[in-house]
Each structure stands twice: as structure tokens, then as C-alpha cells.
Amino acid sequence: MPTTVHEFNWPDRVVIGTIGRPGERTFYLQVRTGAQLASIALEKQQAALVAEMIDKILDELSTLEGNPHSVPTHTPVELVDNEPLEEVVELFRVGSMNLSWDPTMAQVVLEAYALDDADIEEELAQQEPTSDTLLRVQMPVGMARAFAKRTGEIVAAGRPICALCGHPINPDGHTCAGPEL
């Protein structure tokens, strides 16, 4: 069980953003409630997966017969956040993440555990997180939908993909090996 929990219930802002040029970007999940601000580093693939899974949870809820929660199918215009990250002071690098649905509060719950030595050793194992530091964010459904949309856009804004070989094209050029078979 984590000993340090950074908890954000009903945050004012929760976004994925990046620092650096495409191909050298560092991805951050940033959350703010009032003056409390937290930024954690994560991998591009983690950001893409969490956005995909949030959309999946919300899509399933919106089609669930008898669902008492109003789940938007698109991002509410008033929740679109295209602003840059605020000041980034990295709390930790993410090792593992969990997503869940809290029906009592009608919120998506995102838990991000700090990367530690046990995570590195058991990188591919499906085990309980071993980190002693956790960031927990509880997002209402509209904010969760906006978070997923922005995250998808941030992930897609990276290096263009070569049409021939499928590898990313770096800003300083690309040596194409031709089509992969």
C-alpha cells in the first residue's frame, strides 16, 4: 500500500502535455486543484493507452441500459483545454497505472504508481504495484472525455510516420529501409 498519496478529487484541471521536440518529447500528466499542482512523467504509450481506456469506459457506460449517469459521447466544448502545461516539477516517473469507475461519484478514477526498482525487474509481469508513491485523480465524466480527447491529439502530434517503412521520421531526416515485410 502506498505511503505517499497525492489525491485530487474534482480537479480544476487534468491534462497530458509534453516538453521537447517531436522525437525527444517527455510526456507529463499534470493535475491541479486550486494551488495544489502535480506533474508526473509517463511514456507516450502509457498516455495513449490511458486515453483509449477512458474512452472505452465512457463509451460502455453511455450504452449501458438503465445507466443513471449522463455520459457525454463527445467532449463538451466548455471543457476543451488546449493550454500548455503549467510549471512542471516532476513528482515521479510512472511505473504502472490503474483505471476504474466510481459509480457513487460518477467519476473515472486514475491511479498512477511511481516507477521503482521492482517495476523495472518485473516490467512485463501482471502484479500489484509495489511503489510507495501514488497519484490518484478522480475525474467527472465530462472532464474525463476532454482528457482523453486532448491526450489522443497530443500523442498524434508526434513525428510523422514514413509511408514506406512505418517508422517515425525524425526532424533531422530519415533513412528509409523500405517496406517491412
mmCIF file with all atom_site columns, C-alpha atoms in Angstrom:
data_model
loop_
_atom_site.group_PDB
_atom_site.id
_atom_site.type_symbol
_atom_site.label_atom_id
_atom_site.label_alt_id
_atom_site.label_comp_id
_atom_site.label_asym_id
_atom_site.label_entity_id
_atom_site.label_seq_id
_atom_site.pdbx_PDB_ins_code
_atom_site.Cartn_x
_atom_site.Cartn_y
_atom_site.Cartn_z
_atom_site.occupancy
_atom_site.B_iso_or_equiv
_atom_site.pdbx_formal_charge
_atom_site.auth_seq_id
_atom_site.auth_comp_id
_atom_site.auth_asym_id
_atom_site.auth_atom_id
_atom_site.pdbx_PDB_model_num
ATOM 1   C CA . MET A 1 1   ? 0.000   0.000  0.000   1.00 0.00 ? 1   MET A CA 1
ATOM 2   C CA . PRO A 1 2   ? 1.395   3.417  -0.935  1.00 0.00 ? 2   PRO A CA 1
ATOM 3   C CA . THR A 1 3   ? 2.721   5.569  1.870   1.00 0.00 ? 3   THR A CA 1
ATOM 4   C CA . THR A 1 4   ? 2.576   8.833  -0.097  1.00 0.00 ? 4   THR A CA 1
ATOM 5   C CA . VAL A 1 5   ? -0.692  9.545  -1.883  1.00 0.00 ? 5   VAL A CA 1
ATOM 6   C CA . HIS A 1 6   ? -1.208  12.687 -3.937  1.00 0.00 ? 6   HIS A CA 1
ATOM 7   C CA . GLU A 1 7   ? -5.000  12.819 -4.185  1.00 0.00 ? 7   GLU A CA 1
ATOM 8   C CA . PHE A 1 8   ? -7.060  15.037 -6.482  1.00 0.00 ? 8   PHE A CA 1
ATOM 9   C CA . ASN A 1 9   ? -10.829 14.816 -6.122  1.00 0.00 ? 9   ASN A CA 1
ATOM 10  C CA . TRP A 1 10  ? -12.828 17.002 -8.518  1.00 0.00 ? 10  TRP A CA 1
ATOM 11  C CA . PRO A 1 11  ? -9.689  18.650 -10.005 1.00 0.00 ? 11  PRO A CA 1
ATOM 12  C CA . ASP A 1 12  ? -9.818  22.021 -11.731 1.00 0.00 ? 12  ASP A CA 1
ATOM 13  C CA . ARG A 1 13  ? -7.562  20.705 -14.486 1.00 0.00 ? 13  ARG A CA 1
ATOM 14  C CA . VAL A 1 14  ? -6.119  17.376 -15.608 1.00 0.00 ? 14  VAL A CA 1
ATOM 15  C CA . VAL A 1 15  ? -4.169  17.142 -18.873 1.00 0.00 ? 15  VAL A CA 1
ATOM 16  C CA . ILE A 1 16  ? -1.429  15.355 -20.724 1.00 0.00 ? 16  ILE A CA 1
ATOM 17  C CA . GLY A 1 17  ? 1.210   17.652 -22.195 1.00 0.00 ? 17  GLY A CA 1
ATOM 18  C CA . THR A 1 18  ? 4.743   17.441 -23.481 1.00 0.00 ? 18  THR A CA 1
ATOM 19  C CA . ILE A 1 19  ? 8.048   19.222 -23.240 1.00 0.00 ? 19  ILE A CA 1
ATOM 20  C CA . GLY A 1 20  ? 10.555  18.982 -26.083 1.00 0.00 ? 20  GLY A CA 1
ATOM 21  C CA . ARG A 1 21  ? 10.607  18.469 -29.840 1.00 0.00 ? 21  ARG A CA 1
ATOM 22  C CA . PRO A 1 22  ? 8.852   15.554 -31.530 1.00 0.00 ? 22  PRO A CA 1
ATOM 23  C CA . GLY A 1 23  ? 11.100  12.539 -31.174 1.00 0.00 ? 23  GLY A CA 1
ATOM 24  C CA . GLU A 1 24  ? 12.550  13.959 -27.943 1.00 0.00 ? 24  GLU A CA 1
ATOM 25  C CA . ARG A 1 25  ? 9.346   14.787 -26.081 1.00 0.00 ? 25  ARG A CA 1
ATOM 26  C CA . THR A 1 26  ? 8.751   13.982 -22.442 1.00 0.00 ? 26  THR A CA 1
ATOM 27  C CA . PHE A 1 27  ? 5.090   13.326 -21.650 1.00 0.00 ? 27  PHE A CA 1
ATOM 28  C CA . TYR A 1 28  ? 3.579   14.627 -18.422 1.00 0.00 ? 28  TYR A CA 1
ATOM 29  C CA . LEU A 1 29  ? 0.265   14.067 -16.737 1.00 0.00 ? 29  LEU A CA 1
ATOM 30  C CA . GLN A 1 30  ? -0.499  17.282 -14.893 1.00 0.00 ? 30  GLN A CA 1
ATOM 31  C CA . VAL A 1 31  ? -3.331  17.855 -12.433 1.00 0.00 ? 31  VAL A CA 1
ATOM 32  C CA . ARG A 1 32  ? -4.337  20.918 -10.437 1.00 0.00 ? 32  ARG A CA 1
ATOM 33  C CA . THR A 1 33  ? -6.868  21.681 -7.749  1.00 0.00 ? 33  THR A CA 1
ATOM 34  C CA . GLY A 1 34  ? -6.617  25.278 -6.583  1.00 0.00 ? 34  GLY A CA 1
ATOM 35  C CA . ALA A 1 35  ? -2.956  25.906 -5.729  1.00 0.00 ? 35  ALA A CA 1
ATOM 36  C CA . GLN A 1 36  ? -2.116  22.184 -5.486  1.00 0.00 ? 36  GLN A CA 1
ATOM 37  C CA . LEU A 1 37  ? -0.282  21.136 -8.674  1.00 0.00 ? 37  LEU A CA 1
ATOM 38  C CA . ALA A 1 38  ? 1.289   17.786 -9.534  1.00 0.00 ? 38  ALA A CA 1
ATOM 39  C CA . SER A 1 39  ? 3.181   16.657 -12.643 1.00 0.00 ? 39  SER A CA 1
ATOM 40  C CA . ILE A 1 40  ? 4.280   13.094 -13.323 1.00 0.00 ? 40  ILE A CA 1
ATOM 41  C CA . ALA A 1 41  ? 6.291   11.811 -16.287 1.00 0.00 ? 41  ALA A CA 1
ATOM 42  C CA . LEU A 1 42  ? 4.996   8.914  -18.346 1.00 0.00 ? 42  LEU A CA 1
ATOM 43  C CA . GLU A 1 43  ? 5.670   7.148  -21.619 1.00 0.00 ? 43  GLU A CA 1
ATOM 44  C CA . LYS A 1 44  ? 3.866   8.067  -24.825 1.00 0.00 ? 44  LYS A CA 1
ATOM 45  C CA . GLN A 1 45  ? 2.389   4.561  -24.969 1.00 0.00 ? 45  GLN A CA 1
ATOM 46  C CA . GLN A 1 46  ? 1.054   4.893  -21.416 1.00 0.00 ? 46  GLN A CA 1
ATOM 47  C CA . ALA A 1 47  ? -0.622  8.191  -22.331 1.00 0.00 ? 47  ALA A CA 1
ATOM 48  C CA . ALA A 1 48  ? -2.166  6.686  -25.474 1.00 0.00 ? 48  ALA A CA 1
ATOM 49  C CA . LEU A 1 49  ? -3.427  3.622  -23.627 1.00 0.00 ? 49  LEU A CA 1
ATOM 50  C CA . VAL A 1 50  ? -4.971  5.565  -20.736 1.00 0.00 ? 50  VAL A CA 1
ATOM 51  C CA . ALA A 1 51  ? -6.845  7.821  -23.201 1.00 0.00 ? 51  ALA A CA 1
ATOM 52  C CA . GLU A 1 52  ? -8.085  4.798  -25.135 1.00 0.00 ? 52  GLU A CA 1
ATOM 53  C CA . MET A 1 53  ? -9.228  3.038  -21.964 1.00 0.00 ? 53  MET A CA 1
ATOM 54  C CA . ILE A 1 54  ? -11.004 6.118  -20.592 1.00 0.00 ? 54  ILE A CA 1
ATOM 55  C CA . ASP A 1 55  ? -12.931 6.444  -23.863 1.00 0.00 ? 55  ASP A CA 1
ATOM 56  C CA . LYS A 1 56  ? -13.758 2.734  -23.708 1.00 0.00 ? 56  LYS A CA 1
ATOM 57  C CA . ILE A 1 57  ? -15.089 3.015  -20.138 1.00 0.00 ? 57  ILE A CA 1
ATOM 58  C CA . LEU A 1 58  ? -17.188 6.067  -21.026 1.00 0.00 ? 58  LEU A CA 1
ATOM 59  C CA . ASP A 1 59  ? -18.481 4.517  -24.260 1.00 0.00 ? 59  ASP A CA 1
ATOM 60  C CA . GLU A 1 60  ? -19.562 1.383  -22.398 1.00 0.00 ? 60  GLU A CA 1
ATOM 61  C CA . LEU A 1 61  ? -21.290 3.458  -19.720 1.00 0.00 ? 61  LEU A CA 1
ATOM 62  C CA . SER A 1 62  ? -23.145 5.570  -22.283 1.00 0.00 ? 62  SER A CA 1
ATOM 63  C CA . THR A 1 63  ? -24.628 2.456  -23.914 1.00 0.00 ? 63  THR A CA 1
ATOM 64  C CA . LEU A 1 64  ? -25.399 0.597  -20.685 1.00 0.00 ? 64  LEU A CA 1
ATOM 65  C CA . GLU A 1 65  ? -29.125 0.053  -20.377 1.00 0.00 ? 65  GLU A CA 1
ATOM 66  C CA . GLY A 1 66  ? -30.531 1.724  -17.273 1.00 0.00 ? 66  GLY A CA 1
ATOM 67  C CA . ASN A 1 67  ? -27.358 3.760  -16.702 1.00 0.00 ? 67  ASN A CA 1
ATOM 68  C CA . PRO A 1 68  ? -28.326 6.624  -14.361 1.00 0.00 ? 68  PRO A CA 1
ATOM 69  C CA . HIS A 1 69  ? -25.267 8.702  -15.307 1.00 0.00 ? 69  HIS A CA 1
ATOM 70  C CA . SER A 1 70  ? -25.220 11.254 -18.105 1.00 0.00 ? 70  SER A CA 1
ATOM 71  C CA . VAL A 1 71  ? -22.092 10.371 -20.084 1.00 0.00 ? 71  VAL A CA 1
ATOM 72  C CA . PRO A 1 72  ? -21.174 12.673 -22.975 1.00 0.00 ? 72  PRO A CA 1
ATOM 73  C CA . THR A 1 73  ? -20.379 10.948 -26.260 1.00 0.00 ? 73  THR A CA 1
ATOM 74  C CA . HIS A 1 74  ? -18.146 13.883 -27.295 1.00 0.00 ? 74  HIS A CA 1
ATOM 75  C CA . THR A 1 75  ? -16.004 16.373 -25.430 1.00 0.00 ? 75  THR A CA 1
ATOM 76  C CA . PRO A 1 76  ? -18.127 19.193 -24.015 1.00 0.00 ? 76  PRO A CA 1
ATOM 77  C CA . VAL A 1 77  ? -16.922 22.445 -25.652 1.00 0.00 ? 77  VAL A CA 1
ATOM 78  C CA . GLU A 1 78  ? -16.608 24.216 -22.300 1.00 0.00 ? 78  GLU A CA 1
ATOM 79  C CA . LEU A 1 79  ? -14.164 21.549 -21.086 1.00 0.00 ? 79  LEU A CA 1
ATOM 80  C CA . VAL A 1 80  ? -11.735 21.716 -24.029 1.00 0.00 ? 80  VAL A CA 1
ATOM 81  C CA . ASP A 1 81  ? -8.291  22.612 -22.643 1.00 0.00 ? 81  ASP A CA 1
ATOM 82  C CA . ASN A 1 82  ? -5.629  23.443 -25.223 1.00 0.00 ? 82  ASN A CA 1
ATOM 83  C CA . GLU A 1 83  ? -3.462  25.471 -22.861 1.00 0.00 ? 83  GLU A CA 1
ATOM 84  C CA . PRO A 1 84  ? 0.184   24.485 -22.312 1.00 0.00 ? 84  PRO A CA 1
ATOM 85  C CA . LEU A 1 85  ? 1.364   22.739 -19.180 1.00 0.00 ? 85  LEU A CA 1
ATOM 86  C CA . GLU A 1 86  ? 1.808   24.890 -16.133 1.00 0.00 ? 86  GLU A CA 1
ATOM 87  C CA . GLU A 1 87  ? 5.171   24.909 -14.355 1.00 0.00 ? 87  GLU A CA 1
ATOM 88  C CA . VAL A 1 88  ? 6.463   21.332 -14.379 1.00 0.00 ? 88  VAL A CA 1
ATOM 89  C CA . VAL A 1 89  ? 8.143   19.969 -11.266 1.00 0.00 ? 89  VAL A CA 1
ATOM 90  C CA . GLU A 1 90  ? 8.234   16.209 -11.753 1.00 0.00 ? 90  GLU A CA 1
ATOM 91  C CA . LEU A 1 91  ? 6.971   14.255 -8.732  1.00 0.00 ? 91  LEU A CA 1
ATOM 92  C CA . PHE A 1 92  ? 7.908   10.891 -10.208 1.00 0.00 ? 92  PHE A CA 1
ATOM 93  C CA . ARG A 1 93  ? 8.006   8.761  -13.358 1.00 0.00 ? 93  ARG A CA 1
ATOM 94  C CA . VAL A 1 94  ? 5.030   6.431  -13.789 1.00 0.00 ? 94  VAL A CA 1
ATOM 95  C CA . GLY A 1 95  ? 5.598   2.705  -13.463 1.00 0.00 ? 95  GLY A CA 1
ATOM 96  C CA . SER A 1 96  ? 2.066   1.346  -13.599 1.00 0.00 ? 96  SER A CA 1
ATOM 97  C CA . MET A 1 97  ? -1.433  2.755  -13.848 1.00 0.00 ? 97  MET A CA 1
ATOM 98  C CA . ASN A 1 98  ? -4.944  1.648  -12.931 1.00 0.00 ? 98  ASN A CA 1
ATOM 99  C CA . LEU A 1 99  ? -8.278  2.931  -14.203 1.00 0.00 ? 99  LEU A CA 1
ATOM 100 C CA . SER A 1 100 ? -11.635 2.356  -12.590 1.00 0.00 ? 100 SER A CA 1
ATOM 101 C CA . TRP A 1 101 ? -15.165 3.718  -12.455 1.00 0.00 ? 101 TRP A CA 1
ATOM 102 C CA . ASP A 1 102 ? -16.664 5.063  -9.203  1.00 0.00 ? 102 ASP A CA 1
ATOM 103 C CA . PRO A 1 103 ? -20.452 4.885  -9.669  1.00 0.00 ? 103 PRO A CA 1
ATOM 104 C CA . THR A 1 104 ? -21.132 6.589  -6.329  1.00 0.00 ? 104 THR A CA 1
ATOM 105 C CA . MET A 1 105 ? -19.424 9.781  -7.511  1.00 0.00 ? 105 MET A CA 1
ATOM 106 C CA . ALA A 1 106 ? -19.866 9.231  -11.294 1.00 0.00 ? 106 ALA A CA 1
ATOM 107 C CA . GLN A 1 107 ? -16.131 9.643  -11.792 1.00 0.00 ? 107 GLN A CA 1
ATOM 108 C CA . VAL A 1 108 ? -13.308 7.917  -13.616 1.00 0.00 ? 108 VAL A CA 1
ATOM 109 C CA . VAL A 1 109 ? -10.509 7.135  -11.171 1.00 0.00 ? 109 VAL A CA 1
ATOM 110 C CA . LEU A 1 110 ? -6.939  7.167  -12.467 1.00 0.00 ? 110 LEU A CA 1
ATOM 111 C CA . GLU A 1 111 ? -4.168  5.843  -10.240 1.00 0.00 ? 111 GLU A CA 1
ATOM 112 C CA . ALA A 1 112 ? -0.535  6.229  -11.272 1.00 0.00 ? 112 ALA A CA 1
ATOM 113 C CA . TYR A 1 113 ? 2.180   4.489  -9.276  1.00 0.00 ? 113 TYR A CA 1
ATOM 114 C CA . ALA A 1 114 ? 5.782   5.677  -9.237  1.00 0.00 ? 114 ALA A CA 1
ATOM 115 C CA . LEU A 1 115 ? 8.348   3.601  -11.084 1.00 0.00 ? 115 LEU A CA 1
ATOM 116 C CA . ASP A 1 116 ? 10.576  1.754  -8.670  1.00 0.00 ? 116 ASP A CA 1
ATOM 117 C CA . ASP A 1 117 ? 13.220  -0.984 -8.826  1.00 0.00 ? 117 ASP A CA 1
ATOM 118 C CA . ALA A 1 118 ? 10.639  -3.775 -8.503  1.00 0.00 ? 118 ALA A CA 1
ATOM 119 C CA . ASP A 1 119 ? 8.721   -2.364 -11.511 1.00 0.00 ? 119 ASP A CA 1
ATOM 120 C CA . ILE A 1 120 ? 11.887  -2.402 -13.599 1.00 0.00 ? 120 ILE A CA 1
ATOM 121 C CA . GLU A 1 121 ? 12.605  -6.031 -12.655 1.00 0.00 ? 121 GLU A CA 1
ATOM 122 C CA . GLU A 1 122 ? 9.003   -7.147 -13.218 1.00 0.00 ? 122 GLU A CA 1
ATOM 123 C CA . GLU A 1 123 ? 8.266   -4.881 -16.169 1.00 0.00 ? 123 GLU A CA 1
ATOM 124 C CA . LEU A 1 124 ? 6.120   -7.370 -18.065 1.00 0.00 ? 124 LEU A CA 1
ATOM 125 C CA . ALA A 1 125 ? 4.636   -9.210 -15.083 1.00 0.00 ? 125 ALA A CA 1
ATOM 126 C CA . GLN A 1 126 ? 0.991   -8.629 -14.122 1.00 0.00 ? 126 GLN A CA 1
ATOM 127 C CA . GLN A 1 127 ? 1.432   -7.949 -10.423 1.00 0.00 ? 127 GLN A CA 1
ATOM 128 C CA . GLU A 1 128 ? 0.155   -5.480 -7.889  1.00 0.00 ? 128 GLU A CA 1
ATOM 129 C CA . PRO A 1 129 ? 2.070   -2.168 -7.927  1.00 0.00 ? 129 PRO A CA 1
ATOM 130 C CA . THR A 1 130 ? 4.934   -2.142 -5.433  1.00 0.00 ? 130 THR A CA 1
ATOM 131 C CA . SER A 1 131 ? 5.621   1.583  -5.351  1.00 0.00 ? 131 SER A CA 1
ATOM 132 C CA . ASP A 1 132 ? 5.205   3.597  -2.167  1.00 0.00 ? 132 ASP A CA 1
ATOM 133 C CA . THR A 1 133 ? 4.071   6.717  -4.083  1.00 0.00 ? 133 THR A CA 1
ATOM 134 C CA . LEU A 1 134 ? 0.734   7.146  -5.826  1.00 0.00 ? 134 LEU A CA 1
ATOM 135 C CA . LEU A 1 135 ? -1.111  9.896  -7.703  1.00 0.00 ? 135 LEU A CA 1
ATOM 136 C CA . ARG A 1 136 ? -4.906  9.400  -7.603  1.00 0.00 ? 136 ARG A CA 1
ATOM 137 C CA . VAL A 1 137 ? -7.164  11.565 -9.768  1.00 0.00 ? 137 VAL A CA 1
ATOM 138 C CA . GLN A 1 138 ? -10.959 11.368 -9.714  1.00 0.00 ? 138 GLN A CA 1
ATOM 139 C CA . MET A 1 139 ? -12.443 12.995 -12.841 1.00 0.00 ? 139 MET A CA 1
ATOM 140 C CA . PRO A 1 140 ? -16.094 13.661 -13.619 1.00 0.00 ? 140 PRO A CA 1
ATOM 141 C CA . VAL A 1 141 ? -17.223 12.130 -16.919 1.00 0.00 ? 141 VAL A CA 1
ATOM 142 C CA . GLY A 1 142 ? -17.058 15.342 -18.988 1.00 0.00 ? 142 GLY A CA 1
ATOM 143 C CA . MET A 1 143 ? -13.549 16.117 -17.786 1.00 0.00 ? 143 MET A CA 1
ATOM 144 C CA . ALA A 1 144 ? -12.512 12.505 -18.438 1.00 0.00 ? 144 ALA A CA 1
ATOM 145 C CA . ARG A 1 145 ? -13.822 12.741 -22.014 1.00 0.00 ? 145 ARG A CA 1
ATOM 146 C CA . ALA A 1 146 ? -11.933 16.030 -22.536 1.00 0.00 ? 146 ALA A CA 1
ATOM 147 C CA . PHE A 1 147 ? -8.768  14.488 -21.025 1.00 0.00 ? 147 PHE A CA 1
ATOM 148 C CA . ALA A 1 148 ? -8.958  11.512 -23.403 1.00 0.00 ? 148 ALA A CA 1
ATOM 149 C CA . LYS A 1 149 ? -9.519  13.741 -26.461 1.00 0.00 ? 149 LYS A CA 1
ATOM 150 C CA . ARG A 1 150 ? -6.605  16.048 -25.673 1.00 0.00 ? 150 ARG A CA 1
ATOM 151 C CA . THR A 1 151 ? -4.345  13.106 -24.884 1.00 0.00 ? 151 THR A CA 1
ATOM 152 C CA . GLY A 1 152 ? -5.138  11.495 -28.239 1.00 0.00 ? 152 GLY A CA 1
ATOM 153 C CA . GLU A 1 153 ? -4.312  14.758 -30.006 1.00 0.00 ? 153 GLU A CA 1
ATOM 154 C CA . ILE A 1 154 ? -1.024  15.180 -28.087 1.00 0.00 ? 154 ILE A CA 1
ATOM 155 C CA . VAL A 1 155 ? 0.045   11.609 -28.879 1.00 0.00 ? 155 VAL A CA 1
ATOM 156 C CA . ALA A 1 156 ? -0.832  12.031 -32.571 1.00 0.00 ? 156 ALA A CA 1
ATOM 157 C CA . ALA A 1 157 ? 1.114   15.311 -32.797 1.00 0.00 ? 157 ALA A CA 1
ATOM 158 C CA . GLY A 1 158 ? 4.443   13.499 -32.731 1.00 0.00 ? 158 GLY A CA 1
ATOM 159 C CA . ARG A 1 159 ? 6.787   12.693 -35.586 1.00 0.00 ? 159 ARG A CA 1
ATOM 160 C CA . PRO A 1 160 ? 5.165   11.829 -38.911 1.00 0.00 ? 160 PRO A CA 1
ATOM 161 C CA . ILE A 1 161 ? 5.272   8.178  -39.941 1.00 0.00 ? 161 ILE A CA 1
ATOM 162 C CA . CYS A 1 162 ? 7.095   7.111  -43.112 1.00 0.00 ? 162 CYS A CA 1
ATOM 163 C CA . ALA A 1 163 ? 4.596   5.708  -45.616 1.00 0.00 ? 163 ALA A CA 1
ATOM 164 C CA . LEU A 1 164 ? 7.165   3.204  -46.895 1.00 0.00 ? 164 LEU A CA 1
ATOM 165 C CA . CYS A 1 165 ? 8.683   1.657  -43.757 1.00 0.00 ? 165 CYS A CA 1
ATOM 166 C CA . GLY A 1 166 ? 6.271   2.690  -40.998 1.00 0.00 ? 166 GLY A CA 1
ATOM 167 C CA . HIS A 1 167 ? 8.979   4.184  -38.769 1.00 0.00 ? 167 HIS A CA 1
ATOM 168 C CA . PRO A 1 168 ? 8.899   7.746  -37.403 1.00 0.00 ? 168 PRO A CA 1
ATOM 169 C CA . ILE A 1 169 ? 10.582  10.465 -39.441 1.00 0.00 ? 169 ILE A CA 1
ATOM 170 C CA . ASN A 1 170 ? 12.953  12.490 -37.261 1.00 0.00 ? 170 ASN A CA 1
ATOM 171 C CA . PRO A 1 171 ? 13.136  16.291 -37.606 1.00 0.00 ? 171 PRO A CA 1
ATOM 172 C CA . ASP A 1 172 ? 16.753  15.971 -38.799 1.00 0.00 ? 172 ASP A CA 1
ATOM 173 C CA . GLY A 1 173 ? 15.887  13.449 -41.534 1.00 0.00 ? 173 GLY A CA 1
ATOM 174 C CA . HIS A 1 174 ? 15.056  9.816  -42.142 1.00 0.00 ? 174 HIS A CA 1
ATOM 175 C CA . THR A 1 175 ? 16.909  6.945  -43.748 1.00 0.00 ? 175 THR A CA 1
ATOM 176 C CA . CYS A 1 176 ? 14.203  4.674  -45.069 1.00 0.00 ? 176 CYS A CA 1
ATOM 177 C CA . ALA A 1 177 ? 14.924  0.979  -45.225 1.00 0.00 ? 177 ALA A CA 1
ATOM 178 C CA . GLY A 1 178 ? 11.934  0.464  -47.488 1.00 0.00 ? 178 GLY A CA 1
ATOM 179 C CA . PRO A 1 179 ? 8.792   -1.540 -46.768 1.00 0.00 ? 179 PRO A CA 1
ATOM 180 C CA . GLU A 1 180 ? 8.926   -4.001 -43.898 1.00 0.00 ? 180 GLU A CA 1
ATOM 181 C CA . LEU A 1 181 ? 7.825   -7.480 -44.849 1.00 0.00 ? 181 LEU A CA 1
#
